């Protein structure tokens, strides 16, 4: 018994076990709002536009309509149409958020598992792979500028989160095709990779740039020596062709034609602001700094076994290269969007995509810099270091702005849900009876529910519930004539009267 209390390894092992239990609790607290809030979520204007045009034009004509009049994002349009067909999306609006979140976690698991199997080959990482994947996904979420448009608003989530998922899967496939000896696995990757390149390009102009960066990293990894030249040519052809399909679409030309130029000075200020915003959304987060520190230490820990990898050799020989790629990515990604808007301000949903990609690239910098550092080694998987890391991750998960906003949204979500249920019920009833739809404004309807359901609540709760839940409230569809017209067309009512 005395040895149990004096054995440092035994005591530290028990503390690690207890710390892991705390980390599980922290992860549950972190992810709970992301899986609960979708059930209080409701569609808004752009979602209804998709449904209305699908119902009036049909599936394939709608693809042509969007391509010719709105934009060349053929993959985003097609995917959105699959969900919205037969109004399935509007009856199951919770599904896309949960599905994309699960797919994101699975794609991260696939990417890191493949990287560890073929490149890193670390048994400690293999044993902790689930922790790493959940923490990586948590980091992505923490660094978002606007979670509502990345996770909860369907039109934006499909356009910006799904291609990130596909890029993560694609990275895993590239690693497999360059390192596996199994012919069947290679053939599967040979089929999937060109398709993925085409699909990713078809979501958004931002992801054409991201795809180009990924291909650059792949070629720097020595793909030309490991993969058939014909296959590389096919991939490049698919990349160029699909990028041109997006960029040269009539829809992009028609949309940019109606945008008024803001001037070079305003455009330059907008570009600088959005680059800074993208970096700040990551660097303001202590979680990001600690995650990069851990990746740095892991790279240093595996230095001797990884320093001879082709990609690592390239980055170590030209240590300016990877930071330059990240800076160039930020400048081009922001610059193209600002140019497309003729000097205008970019919506935060676009910045979400930039930060999700930038986080991974910054982790790669930390990893390569860890390998570059000589005469410095910390046994990152020793018991004391593990205990320290788990405790810091526990604190980082719970001490950030994301968690505050998530739970404030969770408190306000039931009231928002009740207001939107009333509105949708009134619209359906008016369409059924072929009458004008008489709707309460959001604030008027909210005040009625406050009096009926929260009249006897504490002042703190009363004040909290009447705040619009930032995670699921994107915009009020009764706020503009355009969105009112959209609602009228979707529900098939003659007119909408707002009280």
GROMACS .gro file of C-alpha atoms in nm:
model
  499
    1UNK     CA    1   0.000   0.000   0.000
    2UNK     CA    2   0.284   0.236   0.086
    3UNK     CA    3   0.441   0.178  -0.259
    4UNK     CA    4   0.116   0.281  -0.427
    5UNK     CA    5   0.132   0.625  -0.266
    6UNK     CA    6   0.507   0.670  -0.318
    7UNK     CA    7   0.537   0.538  -0.676
    8UNK     CA    8   0.544   0.851  -0.894
    9UNK     CA    9   0.457   0.662  -1.213
   10UNK     CA   10   0.153   0.506  -1.048
   11UNK     CA   11   0.032   0.840  -0.913
   12UNK     CA   12   0.093   1.020  -1.245
   13UNK     CA   13  -0.086   0.739  -1.432
   14UNK     CA   14  -0.392   0.778  -1.211
   15UNK     CA   15  -0.383   1.155  -1.256
   16UNK     CA   16  -0.368   1.109  -1.634
   17UNK     CA   17  -0.671   0.880  -1.618
   18UNK     CA   18  -0.862   1.140  -1.416
   19UNK     CA   19  -0.747   1.419  -1.651
   20UNK     CA   20  -0.871   1.221  -1.953
   21UNK     CA   21  -1.211   1.190  -1.787
   22UNK     CA   22  -1.214   1.568  -1.747
   23UNK     CA   23  -1.113   1.607  -2.113
   24UNK     CA   24  -1.405   1.383  -2.216
   25UNK     CA   25  -1.637   1.608  -2.015
   26UNK     CA   26  -1.485   1.916  -2.182
   27UNK     CA   27  -1.533   1.766  -2.530
   28UNK     CA   28  -1.896   1.681  -2.450
   29UNK     CA   29  -1.953   2.037  -2.328
   30UNK     CA   30  -1.780   2.169  -2.641
   31UNK     CA   31  -1.968   1.961  -2.899
   32UNK     CA   32  -2.310   1.949  -2.728
   33UNK     CA   33  -2.434   2.283  -2.871
   34UNK     CA   34  -2.329   2.178  -3.222
   35UNK     CA   35  -2.551   1.869  -3.202
   36UNK     CA   36  -2.843   2.030  -3.013
   37UNK     CA   37  -2.880   2.367  -3.188
   38UNK     CA   38  -2.966   2.214  -3.530
   39UNK     CA   39  -3.301   2.101  -3.387
   40UNK     CA   40  -3.393   2.467  -3.324
   41UNK     CA   41  -3.265   2.586  -3.661
   42UNK     CA   42  -3.478   2.721  -3.949
   43UNK     CA   43  -3.412   2.798  -4.316
   44UNK     CA   44  -3.375   3.154  -4.443
   45UNK     CA   45  -3.381   3.350  -4.769
   46UNK     CA   46  -3.122   3.176  -4.991
   47UNK     CA   47  -3.254   2.835  -4.883
   48UNK     CA   48  -3.602   2.936  -4.992
   49UNK     CA   49  -3.472   3.070  -5.323
   50UNK     CA   50  -3.332   2.725  -5.399
   51UNK     CA   51  -3.659   2.553  -5.308
   52UNK     CA   52  -3.875   2.791  -5.508
   53UNK     CA   53  -3.672   2.765  -5.828
   54UNK     CA   54  -3.640   2.388  -5.793
   55UNK     CA   55  -4.017   2.356  -5.765
   56UNK     CA   56  -4.085   2.581  -6.064
   57UNK     CA   57  -3.801   2.486  -6.298
   58UNK     CA   58  -3.718   2.127  -6.211
   59UNK     CA   59  -3.386   1.979  -6.107
   60UNK     CA   60  -3.176   2.010  -6.423
   61UNK     CA   61  -3.317   2.338  -6.547
   62UNK     CA   62  -3.238   2.485  -6.205
   63UNK     CA   63  -2.871   2.387  -6.248
   64UNK     CA   64  -2.863   2.574  -6.579
   65UNK     CA   65  -3.048   2.873  -6.434
   66UNK     CA   66  -2.799   2.919  -6.149
   67UNK     CA   67  -2.497   2.863  -6.375
   68UNK     CA   68  -2.617   3.116  -6.631
   69UNK     CA   69  -2.752   3.379  -6.393
   70UNK     CA   70  -2.588   3.350  -6.050
   71UNK     CA   71  -2.252   3.171  -6.054
   72UNK     CA   72  -2.049   2.876  -6.174
   73UNK     CA   73  -2.040   2.685  -5.844
   74UNK     CA   74  -2.184   2.374  -6.003
   75UNK     CA   75  -2.095   2.134  -5.720
   76UNK     CA   76  -2.253   2.355  -5.453
   77UNK     CA   77  -2.566   2.403  -5.666
   78UNK     CA   78  -2.600   2.031  -5.737
   79UNK     CA   79  -2.546   1.927  -5.375
   80UNK     CA   80  -2.788   2.188  -5.247
   81UNK     CA   81  -3.048   2.072  -5.497
   82UNK     CA   82  -3.024   1.713  -5.375
   83UNK     CA   83  -3.114   1.824  -5.022
   84UNK     CA   84  -3.386   2.068  -5.129
   85UNK     CA   85  -3.556   1.837  -5.381
   86UNK     CA   86  -3.921   1.770  -5.291
   87UNK     CA   87  -3.879   2.017  -5.000
   88UNK     CA   88  -3.690   1.755  -4.798
   89UNK     CA   89  -3.450   2.017  -4.663
   90UNK     CA   90  -3.724   2.233  -4.514
   91UNK     CA   91  -3.881   1.944  -4.323
   92UNK     CA   92  -3.543   1.817  -4.195
   93UNK     CA   93  -3.341   2.136  -4.153
   94UNK     CA   94  -3.145   1.989  -3.863
   95UNK     CA   95  -2.991   1.716  -4.077
   96UNK     CA   96  -2.725   1.902  -4.275
   97UNK     CA   97  -2.553   2.049  -3.968
   98UNK     CA   98  -2.526   1.715  -3.791
   99UNK     CA   99  -2.430   1.528  -4.109
  100UNK     CA  100  -2.156   1.774  -4.206
  101UNK     CA  101  -2.016   1.781  -3.854
  102UNK     CA  102  -1.995   1.401  -3.843
  103UNK     CA  103  -1.841   1.390  -4.191
  104UNK     CA  104  -1.588   1.652  -4.084
  105UNK     CA  105  -1.481   1.444  -3.784
  106UNK     CA  106  -1.461   1.129  -3.998
  107UNK     CA  107  -1.259   1.304  -4.270
  108UNK     CA  108  -1.013   1.432  -4.008
  109UNK     CA  109  -0.990   1.079  -3.867
  110UNK     CA  110  -0.920   0.939  -4.214
  111UNK     CA  111  -0.660   1.206  -4.294
  112UNK     CA  112  -0.466   1.171  -3.968
  113UNK     CA  113  -0.492   0.790  -3.961
  114UNK     CA  114  -0.356   0.761  -4.315
  115UNK     CA  115  -0.081   1.016  -4.244
  116UNK     CA  116   0.025   0.822  -3.936
  117UNK     CA  117   0.010   0.482  -4.108
  118UNK     CA  118   0.221   0.576  -4.409
  119UNK     CA  119   0.430   0.876  -4.300
  120UNK     CA  120   0.449   0.946  -3.926
  121UNK     CA  121   0.435   0.582  -3.810
  122UNK     CA  122   0.402   0.668  -3.443
  123UNK     CA  123   0.244   0.417  -3.204
  124UNK     CA  124   0.166   0.680  -2.941
  125UNK     CA  125  -0.027   0.885  -3.196
  126UNK     CA  126  -0.210   0.572  -3.311
  127UNK     CA  127  -0.328   0.507  -2.954
  128UNK     CA  128  -0.445   0.867  -2.913
  129UNK     CA  129  -0.589   0.915  -3.263
  130UNK     CA  130  -0.948   0.977  -3.147
  131UNK     CA  131  -0.834   1.249  -2.905
  132UNK     CA  132  -0.629   1.415  -3.177
  133UNK     CA  133  -0.915   1.410  -3.429
  134UNK     CA  134  -1.168   1.560  -3.187
  135UNK     CA  135  -0.924   1.828  -3.075
  136UNK     CA  136  -0.838   1.911  -3.436
  137UNK     CA  137  -1.207   1.951  -3.522
  138UNK     CA  138  -1.256   2.161  -3.208
  139UNK     CA  139  -0.972   2.387  -3.318
  140UNK     CA  140  -1.136   2.440  -3.657
  141UNK     CA  141  -1.463   2.540  -3.490
  142UNK     CA  142  -1.294   2.773  -3.239
  143UNK     CA  143  -1.122   2.965  -3.520
  144UNK     CA  144  -1.438   3.031  -3.723
  145UNK     CA  145  -1.531   3.395  -3.771
  146UNK     CA  146  -1.901   3.313  -3.807
  147UNK     CA  147  -2.014   2.964  -3.696
  148UNK     CA  148  -2.373   3.031  -3.805
  149UNK     CA  149  -2.280   3.033  -4.174
  150UNK     CA  150  -2.024   2.751  -4.158
  151UNK     CA  151  -2.232   2.497  -3.967
  152UNK     CA  152  -2.599   2.596  -3.941
  153UNK     CA  153  -2.707   2.796  -4.247
  154UNK     CA  154  -2.754   2.534  -4.516
  155UNK     CA  155  -2.665   2.732  -4.830
  156UNK     CA  156  -2.338   2.851  -4.680
  157UNK     CA  157  -2.249   2.527  -4.496
  158UNK     CA  158  -2.272   2.329  -4.819
  159UNK     CA  159  -2.060   2.585  -5.004
  160UNK     CA  160  -1.785   2.627  -4.746
  161UNK     CA  161  -1.774   2.333  -4.504
  162UNK     CA  162  -1.828   2.042  -4.743
  163UNK     CA  163  -1.528   2.128  -4.967
  164UNK     CA  164  -1.306   2.148  -4.656
  165UNK     CA  165  -1.420   1.794  -4.573
  166UNK     CA  166  -1.340   1.681  -4.926
  167UNK     CA  167  -0.995   1.843  -4.914
  168UNK     CA  168  -0.919   1.653  -4.594
  169UNK     CA  169  -1.028   1.327  -4.756
  170UNK     CA  170  -0.831   1.413  -5.067
  171UNK     CA  171  -0.515   1.476  -4.866
  172UNK     CA  172  -0.548   1.129  -4.715
  173UNK     CA  173  -0.594   0.977  -5.061
  174UNK     CA  174  -0.284   1.154  -5.195
  175UNK     CA  175  -0.079   1.011  -4.908
  176UNK     CA  176  -0.217   0.664  -4.981
  177UNK     CA  177  -0.151   0.676  -5.352
  178UNK     CA  178   0.211   0.787  -5.297
  179UNK     CA  179   0.296   0.537  -5.023
  180UNK     CA  180   0.081   0.224  -5.049
  181UNK     CA  181   0.199  -0.091  -5.225
  182UNK     CA  182  -0.152  -0.232  -5.261
  183UNK     CA  183  -0.265  -0.216  -5.623
  184UNK     CA  184  -0.637  -0.213  -5.538
  185UNK     CA  185  -0.596   0.084  -5.301
  186UNK     CA  186  -0.402   0.273  -5.566
  187UNK     CA  187  -0.666   0.210  -5.832
  188UNK     CA  188  -0.941   0.336  -5.602
  189UNK     CA  189  -0.737   0.650  -5.531
  190UNK     CA  190  -0.667   0.694  -5.904
  191UNK     CA  191  -1.042   0.698  -5.968
  192UNK     CA  192  -1.142   0.919  -5.674
  193UNK     CA  193  -0.873   1.188  -5.688
  194UNK     CA  194  -0.957   1.342  -6.030
  195UNK     CA  195  -1.327   1.339  -5.935
  196UNK     CA  196  -1.251   1.510  -5.604
  197UNK     CA  197  -1.044   1.777  -5.776
  198UNK     CA  198  -1.336   1.857  -6.007
  199UNK     CA  199  -1.591   1.856  -5.724
  200UNK     CA  200  -1.383   2.074  -5.490
  201UNK     CA  201  -1.327   2.332  -5.763
  202UNK     CA  202  -1.700   2.337  -5.827
  203UNK     CA  203  -1.790   2.465  -5.481
  204UNK     CA  204  -1.633   2.807  -5.474
  205UNK     CA  205  -1.356   3.020  -5.621
  206UNK     CA  206  -1.181   3.006  -5.283
  207UNK     CA  207  -1.145   2.631  -5.310
  208UNK     CA  208  -0.991   2.652  -5.655
  209UNK     CA  209  -0.707   2.836  -5.480
  210UNK     CA  210  -0.705   2.587  -5.191
  211UNK     CA  211  -0.697   2.298  -5.440
  212UNK     CA  212  -0.402   2.460  -5.618
  213UNK     CA  213  -0.215   2.486  -5.286
  214UNK     CA  214  -0.286   2.120  -5.208
  215UNK     CA  215  -0.160   2.011  -5.550
  216UNK     CA  216   0.152   2.224  -5.499
  217UNK     CA  217   0.223   2.050  -5.167
  218UNK     CA  218   0.161   1.711  -5.330
  219UNK     CA  219   0.410   1.782  -5.609
  220UNK     CA  220   0.665   1.916  -5.360
  221UNK     CA  221   0.627   1.579  -5.183
  222UNK     CA  222   0.782   1.407  -5.482
  223UNK     CA  223   0.461   1.293  -5.650
  224UNK     CA  224   0.632   1.303  -5.988
  225UNK     CA  225   0.865   1.019  -5.881
  226UNK     CA  226   0.599   0.805  -5.714
  227UNK     CA  227   0.296   0.844  -5.941
  228UNK     CA  228   0.234   0.787  -6.310
  229UNK     CA  229   0.299   1.096  -6.523
  230UNK     CA  230  -0.021   1.021  -6.715
  231UNK     CA  231  -0.222   1.029  -6.392
  232UNK     CA  232  -0.065   1.362  -6.291
  233UNK     CA  233  -0.152   1.503  -6.634
  234UNK     CA  234  -0.513   1.385  -6.593
  235UNK     CA  235  -0.537   1.550  -6.250
  236UNK     CA  236  -0.396   1.878  -6.382
  237UNK     CA  237  -0.632   1.868  -6.679
  238UNK     CA  238  -0.928   1.811  -6.446
  239UNK     CA  239  -0.813   2.098  -6.227
  240UNK     CA  240  -0.774   2.347  -6.510
  241UNK     CA  241  -1.094   2.245  -6.690
  242UNK     CA  242  -1.316   2.255  -6.380
  243UNK     CA  243  -1.162   2.586  -6.268
  244UNK     CA  244  -1.239   2.740  -6.607
  245UNK     CA  245  -1.596   2.609  -6.593
  246UNK     CA  246  -1.643   2.801  -6.268
  247UNK     CA  247  -1.451   3.118  -6.347
  248UNK     CA  248  -1.588   3.164  -6.701
  249UNK     CA  249  -1.951   3.093  -6.612
  250UNK     CA  250  -2.208   3.345  -6.746
  251UNK     CA  251  -2.350   3.372  -6.394
  252UNK     CA  252  -2.029   3.522  -6.254
  253UNK     CA  253  -2.014   3.772  -6.539
  254UNK     CA  254  -2.376   3.880  -6.492
  255UNK     CA  255  -2.342   3.918  -6.114
  256UNK     CA  256  -2.019   4.119  -6.126
  257UNK     CA  257  -2.168   4.343  -6.396
  258UNK     CA  258  -2.425   4.485  -6.154
  259UNK     CA  259  -2.174   4.553  -5.873
  260UNK     CA  260  -2.056   4.914  -5.850
  261UNK     CA  261  -1.678   4.963  -5.825
  262UNK     CA  262  -1.561   5.089  -5.485
  263UNK     CA  263  -1.222   5.219  -5.595
  264UNK     CA  264  -0.864   5.097  -5.553
  265UNK     CA  265  -0.816   5.260  -5.212
  266UNK     CA  266  -1.129   5.104  -5.063
  267UNK     CA  267  -1.038   4.770  -5.221
  268UNK     CA  268  -0.688   4.783  -5.073
  269UNK     CA  269  -0.824   4.862  -4.727
  270UNK     CA  270  -1.079   4.579  -4.758
  271UNK     CA  271  -0.808   4.336  -4.863
  272UNK     CA  272  -0.579   4.430  -4.573
  273UNK     CA  273  -0.866   4.412  -4.327
  274UNK     CA  274  -0.977   4.064  -4.434
  275UNK     CA  275  -0.624   3.921  -4.433
  276UNK     CA  276  -0.581   4.057  -4.080
  277UNK     CA  277  -0.926   3.927  -3.982
  278UNK     CA  278  -0.839   3.577  -4.104
  279UNK     CA  279  -0.514   3.569  -3.909
  280UNK     CA  280  -0.664   3.729  -3.600
  281UNK     CA  281  -0.946   3.475  -3.581
  282UNK     CA  282  -0.677   3.208  -3.540
  283UNK     CA  283  -0.409   3.394  -3.343
  284UNK     CA  284  -0.652   3.542  -3.088
  285UNK     CA  285  -0.728   3.189  -2.971
  286UNK     CA  286  -0.500   3.041  -2.699
  287UNK     CA  287  -0.623   2.697  -2.808
  288UNK     CA  288  -0.461   2.753  -3.149
  289UNK     CA  289  -0.128   2.853  -2.996
  290UNK     CA  290  -0.121   2.553  -2.767
  291UNK     CA  291  -0.219   2.316  -3.050
  292UNK     CA  292   0.062   2.456  -3.267
  293UNK     CA  293   0.304   2.417  -2.974
  294UNK     CA  294   0.207   2.051  -2.937
  295UNK     CA  295   0.250   1.987  -3.310
  296UNK     CA  296   0.588   2.165  -3.293
  297UNK     CA  297   0.699   1.938  -3.007
  298UNK     CA  298   0.572   1.628  -3.187
  299UNK     CA  299   0.769   1.725  -3.499
  300UNK     CA  300   1.080   1.773  -3.289
  301UNK     CA  301   1.018   1.442  -3.108
  302UNK     CA  302   1.001   1.256  -3.444
  303UNK     CA  303   1.279   1.460  -3.604
  304UNK     CA  304   1.528   1.183  -3.673
  305UNK     CA  305   1.271   0.960  -3.844
  306UNK     CA  306   1.103   1.232  -4.052
  307UNK     CA  307   1.382   1.469  -4.157
  308UNK     CA  308   1.459   1.264  -4.470
  309UNK     CA  309   1.105   1.283  -4.611
  310UNK     CA  310   1.106   1.457  -4.949
  311UNK     CA  311   0.857   1.727  -4.850
  312UNK     CA  312   1.034   1.797  -4.521
  313UNK     CA  313   1.368   1.827  -4.701
  314UNK     CA  314   1.217   2.082  -4.940
  315UNK     CA  315   1.073   2.291  -4.658
  316UNK     CA  316   1.388   2.268  -4.445
  317UNK     CA  317   1.611   2.368  -4.735
  318UNK     CA  318   1.388   2.667  -4.812
  319UNK     CA  319   1.236   2.757  -4.477
  320UNK     CA  320   1.077   3.066  -4.628
  321UNK     CA  321   0.874   2.855  -4.872
  322UNK     CA  322   0.587   2.733  -4.651
  323UNK     CA  323   0.526   3.072  -4.483
  324UNK     CA  324   0.537   3.228  -4.831
  325UNK     CA  325   0.275   2.978  -4.955
  326UNK     CA  326   0.045   3.067  -4.664
  327UNK     CA  327   0.086   3.442  -4.717
  328UNK     CA  328   0.031   3.398  -5.091
  329UNK     CA  329  -0.279   3.187  -5.025
  330UNK     CA  330  -0.423   3.456  -4.798
  331UNK     CA  331  -0.348   3.737  -5.042
  332UNK     CA  332  -0.486   3.555  -5.346
  333UNK     CA  333  -0.792   3.413  -5.166
  334UNK     CA  334  -0.888   3.752  -5.024
  335UNK     CA  335  -0.776   3.944  -5.333
  336UNK     CA  336  -0.990   3.744  -5.576
  337UNK     CA  337  -1.299   3.789  -5.360
  338UNK     CA  338  -1.238   4.164  -5.315
  339UNK     CA  339  -1.175   4.200  -5.689
  340UNK     CA  340  -1.493   4.006  -5.769
  341UNK     CA  341  -1.687   4.243  -5.544
  342UNK     CA  342  -1.504   4.537  -5.706
  343UNK     CA  343  -1.347   4.650  -5.383
  344UNK     CA  344  -1.632   4.546  -5.159
  345UNK     CA  345  -1.627   4.383  -4.817
  346UNK     CA  346  -1.622   4.000  -4.817
  347UNK     CA  347  -1.893   3.819  -4.617
  348UNK     CA  348  -1.769   3.633  -4.309
  349UNK     CA  349  -1.883   3.299  -4.449
  350UNK     CA  350  -1.602   3.330  -4.706
  351UNK     CA  351  -1.351   3.405  -4.430
  352UNK     CA  352  -1.464   3.086  -4.253
  353UNK     CA  353  -1.328   2.885  -4.544
  354UNK     CA  354  -0.999   3.075  -4.537
  355UNK     CA  355  -0.946   3.018  -4.163
  356UNK     CA  356  -1.031   2.646  -4.187
  357UNK     CA  357  -0.759   2.598  -4.447
  358UNK     CA  358  -0.511   2.837  -4.284
  359UNK     CA  359  -0.528   2.650  -3.951
  360UNK     CA  360  -0.404   2.332  -4.118
  361UNK     CA  361  -0.126   2.518  -4.299
  362UNK     CA  362  -0.011   2.687  -3.977
  363UNK     CA  363  -0.002   2.348  -3.803
  364UNK     CA  364   0.216   2.223  -4.090
  365UNK     CA  365   0.454   2.516  -4.034
  366UNK     CA  366   0.474   2.432  -3.662
  367UNK     CA  367   0.545   2.068  -3.750
  368UNK     CA  368   0.827   2.145  -3.995
  369UNK     CA  369   0.983   2.402  -3.761
  370UNK     CA  370   0.982   2.139  -3.487
  371UNK     CA  371   1.175   1.905  -3.714
  372UNK     CA  372   1.416   2.186  -3.802
  373UNK     CA  373   1.513   2.251  -3.440
  374UNK     CA  374   1.829   2.067  -3.334
  375UNK     CA  375   1.955   1.981  -2.986
  376UNK     CA  376   1.616   2.014  -2.826
  377UNK     CA  377   1.389   1.724  -2.741
  378UNK     CA  378   1.095   1.690  -2.507
  379UNK     CA  379   0.951   1.343  -2.462
  380UNK     CA  380   0.603   1.452  -2.558
  381UNK     CA  381   0.445   1.118  -2.464
  382UNK     CA  382   0.608   1.090  -2.122
  383UNK     CA  383   0.357   1.079  -1.836
  384UNK     CA  384   0.426   1.426  -1.690
  385UNK     CA  385   0.407   1.594  -2.033
  386UNK     CA  386   0.089   1.403  -2.120
  387UNK     CA  387  -0.071   1.517  -1.795
  388UNK     CA  388   0.029   1.878  -1.861
  389UNK     CA  389  -0.103   1.868  -2.219
  390UNK     CA  390  -0.437   1.715  -2.120
  391UNK     CA  391  -0.490   1.979  -1.852
  392UNK     CA  392  -0.409   2.265  -2.091
  393UNK     CA  393  -0.637   2.121  -2.361
  394UNK     CA  394  -0.913   2.091  -2.099
  395UNK     CA  395  -0.871   2.459  -2.009
  396UNK     CA  396  -0.842   2.568  -2.375
  397UNK     CA  397  -1.163   2.390  -2.474
  398UNK     CA  398  -1.362   2.558  -2.200
  399UNK     CA  399  -1.198   2.902  -2.195
  400UNK     CA  400  -1.281   3.054  -2.534
  401UNK     CA  401  -1.535   3.284  -2.698
  402UNK     CA  402  -1.692   2.999  -2.893
  403UNK     CA  403  -1.826   2.830  -2.581
  404UNK     CA  404  -1.972   3.152  -2.443
  405UNK     CA  405  -2.157   3.229  -2.766
  406UNK     CA  406  -2.264   2.866  -2.814
  407UNK     CA  407  -2.437   2.840  -2.478
  408UNK     CA  408  -2.592   3.186  -2.507
  409UNK     CA  409  -2.738   3.067  -2.838
  410UNK     CA  410  -2.855   2.746  -2.673
  411UNK     CA  411  -3.041   2.942  -2.405
  412UNK     CA  412  -3.209   3.169  -2.663
  413UNK     CA  413  -3.278   2.896  -2.920
  414UNK     CA  414  -3.618   2.770  -2.786
  415UNK     CA  415  -3.770   3.120  -2.809
  416UNK     CA  416  -3.630   3.171  -3.159
  417UNK     CA  417  -3.767   2.830  -3.258
  418UNK     CA  418  -4.114   2.919  -3.126
  419UNK     CA  419  -4.120   3.249  -3.318
  420UNK     CA  420  -4.013   3.081  -3.642
  421UNK     CA  421  -4.259   2.793  -3.595
  422UNK     CA  422  -4.542   3.046  -3.564
  423UNK     CA  423  -4.427   3.225  -3.878
  424UNK     CA  424  -4.397   2.909  -4.087
  425UNK     CA  425  -4.731   2.780  -3.959
  426UNK     CA  426  -4.901   3.107  -4.059
  427UNK     CA  427  -4.746   3.096  -4.406
  428UNK     CA  428  -4.854   2.735  -4.465
  429UNK     CA  429  -5.205   2.809  -4.341
  430UNK     CA  430  -5.236   3.116  -4.564
  431UNK     CA  431  -5.116   2.918  -4.867
  432UNK     CA  432  -5.364   2.639  -4.792
  433UNK     CA  433  -5.656   2.881  -4.756
  434UNK     CA  434  -5.535   3.099  -5.045
  435UNK     CA  435  -5.532   3.406  -4.824
  436UNK     CA  436  -5.280   3.683  -4.759
  437UNK     CA  437  -5.032   3.582  -4.489
  438UNK     CA  438  -5.053   3.811  -4.186
  439UNK     CA  439  -4.727   3.776  -3.991
  440UNK     CA  440  -4.599   3.924  -3.671
  441UNK     CA  441  -4.258   4.089  -3.692
  442UNK     CA  442  -3.984   3.899  -3.513
  443UNK     CA  443  -3.978   4.140  -3.220
  444UNK     CA  444  -4.357   4.150  -3.177
  445UNK     CA  445  -4.385   3.771  -3.186
  446UNK     CA  446  -4.091   3.740  -2.947
  447UNK     CA  447  -4.253   3.977  -2.697
  448UNK     CA  448  -4.572   3.768  -2.696
  449UNK     CA  449  -4.378   3.449  -2.625
  450UNK     CA  450  -4.174   3.626  -2.359
  451UNK     CA  451  -4.488   3.729  -2.173
  452UNK     CA  452  -4.655   3.389  -2.205
  453UNK     CA  453  -4.359   3.160  -2.139
  454UNK     CA  454  -4.095   3.362  -1.955
  455UNK     CA  455  -4.303   3.611  -1.759
  456UNK     CA  456  -4.207   3.463  -1.423
  457UNK     CA  457  -3.842   3.393  -1.508
  458UNK     CA  458  -3.546   3.563  -1.345
  459UNK     CA  459  -3.431   3.888  -1.504
  460UNK     CA  460  -3.104   3.726  -1.617
  461UNK     CA  461  -3.284   3.449  -1.806
  462UNK     CA  462  -3.543   3.696  -1.937
  463UNK     CA  463  -3.267   3.914  -2.083
  464UNK     CA  464  -3.076   3.619  -2.227
  465UNK     CA  465  -3.363   3.448  -2.409
  466UNK     CA  466  -3.465   3.760  -2.600
  467UNK     CA  467  -3.122   3.792  -2.759
  468UNK     CA  468  -3.111   3.648  -3.108
  469UNK     CA  469  -2.910   3.321  -3.100
  470UNK     CA  470  -2.603   3.415  -3.302
  471UNK     CA  471  -2.524   3.056  -3.401
  472UNK     CA  472  -2.856   2.989  -3.575
  473UNK     CA  473  -2.994   3.338  -3.644
  474UNK     CA  474  -2.848   3.463  -3.969
  475UNK     CA  475  -3.101   3.720  -4.085
  476UNK     CA  476  -3.470   3.805  -4.049
  477UNK     CA  477  -3.662   3.718  -4.365
  478UNK     CA  478  -3.917   3.992  -4.292
  479UNK     CA  479  -3.649   4.262  -4.277
  480UNK     CA  480  -3.628   4.338  -4.652
  481UNK     CA  481  -3.868   4.347  -4.944
  482UNK     CA  482  -3.648   4.102  -5.133
  483UNK     CA  483  -3.665   3.835  -4.863
  484UNK     CA  484  -4.039   3.892  -4.815
  485UNK     CA  485  -4.086   3.837  -5.188
  486UNK     CA  486  -3.881   3.517  -5.160
  487UNK     CA  487  -4.103   3.385  -4.880
  488UNK     CA  488  -4.414   3.474  -5.078
  489UNK     CA  489  -4.293   3.283  -5.383
  490UNK     CA  490  -4.179   2.977  -5.188
  491UNK     CA  491  -4.500   2.934  -4.987
  492UNK     CA  492  -4.725   3.040  -5.275
  493UNK     CA  493  -4.917   3.317  -5.097
  494UNK     CA  494  -5.056   3.622  -5.276
  495UNK     CA  495  -4.914   3.872  -5.030
  496UNK     CA  496  -4.748   3.902  -4.690
  497UNK     CA  497  -4.860   4.162  -4.438
  498UNK     CA  498  -4.616   4.230  -4.155
  499UNK     CA  499  -4.759   4.365  -3.830
   0.00000   0.00000   0.00000
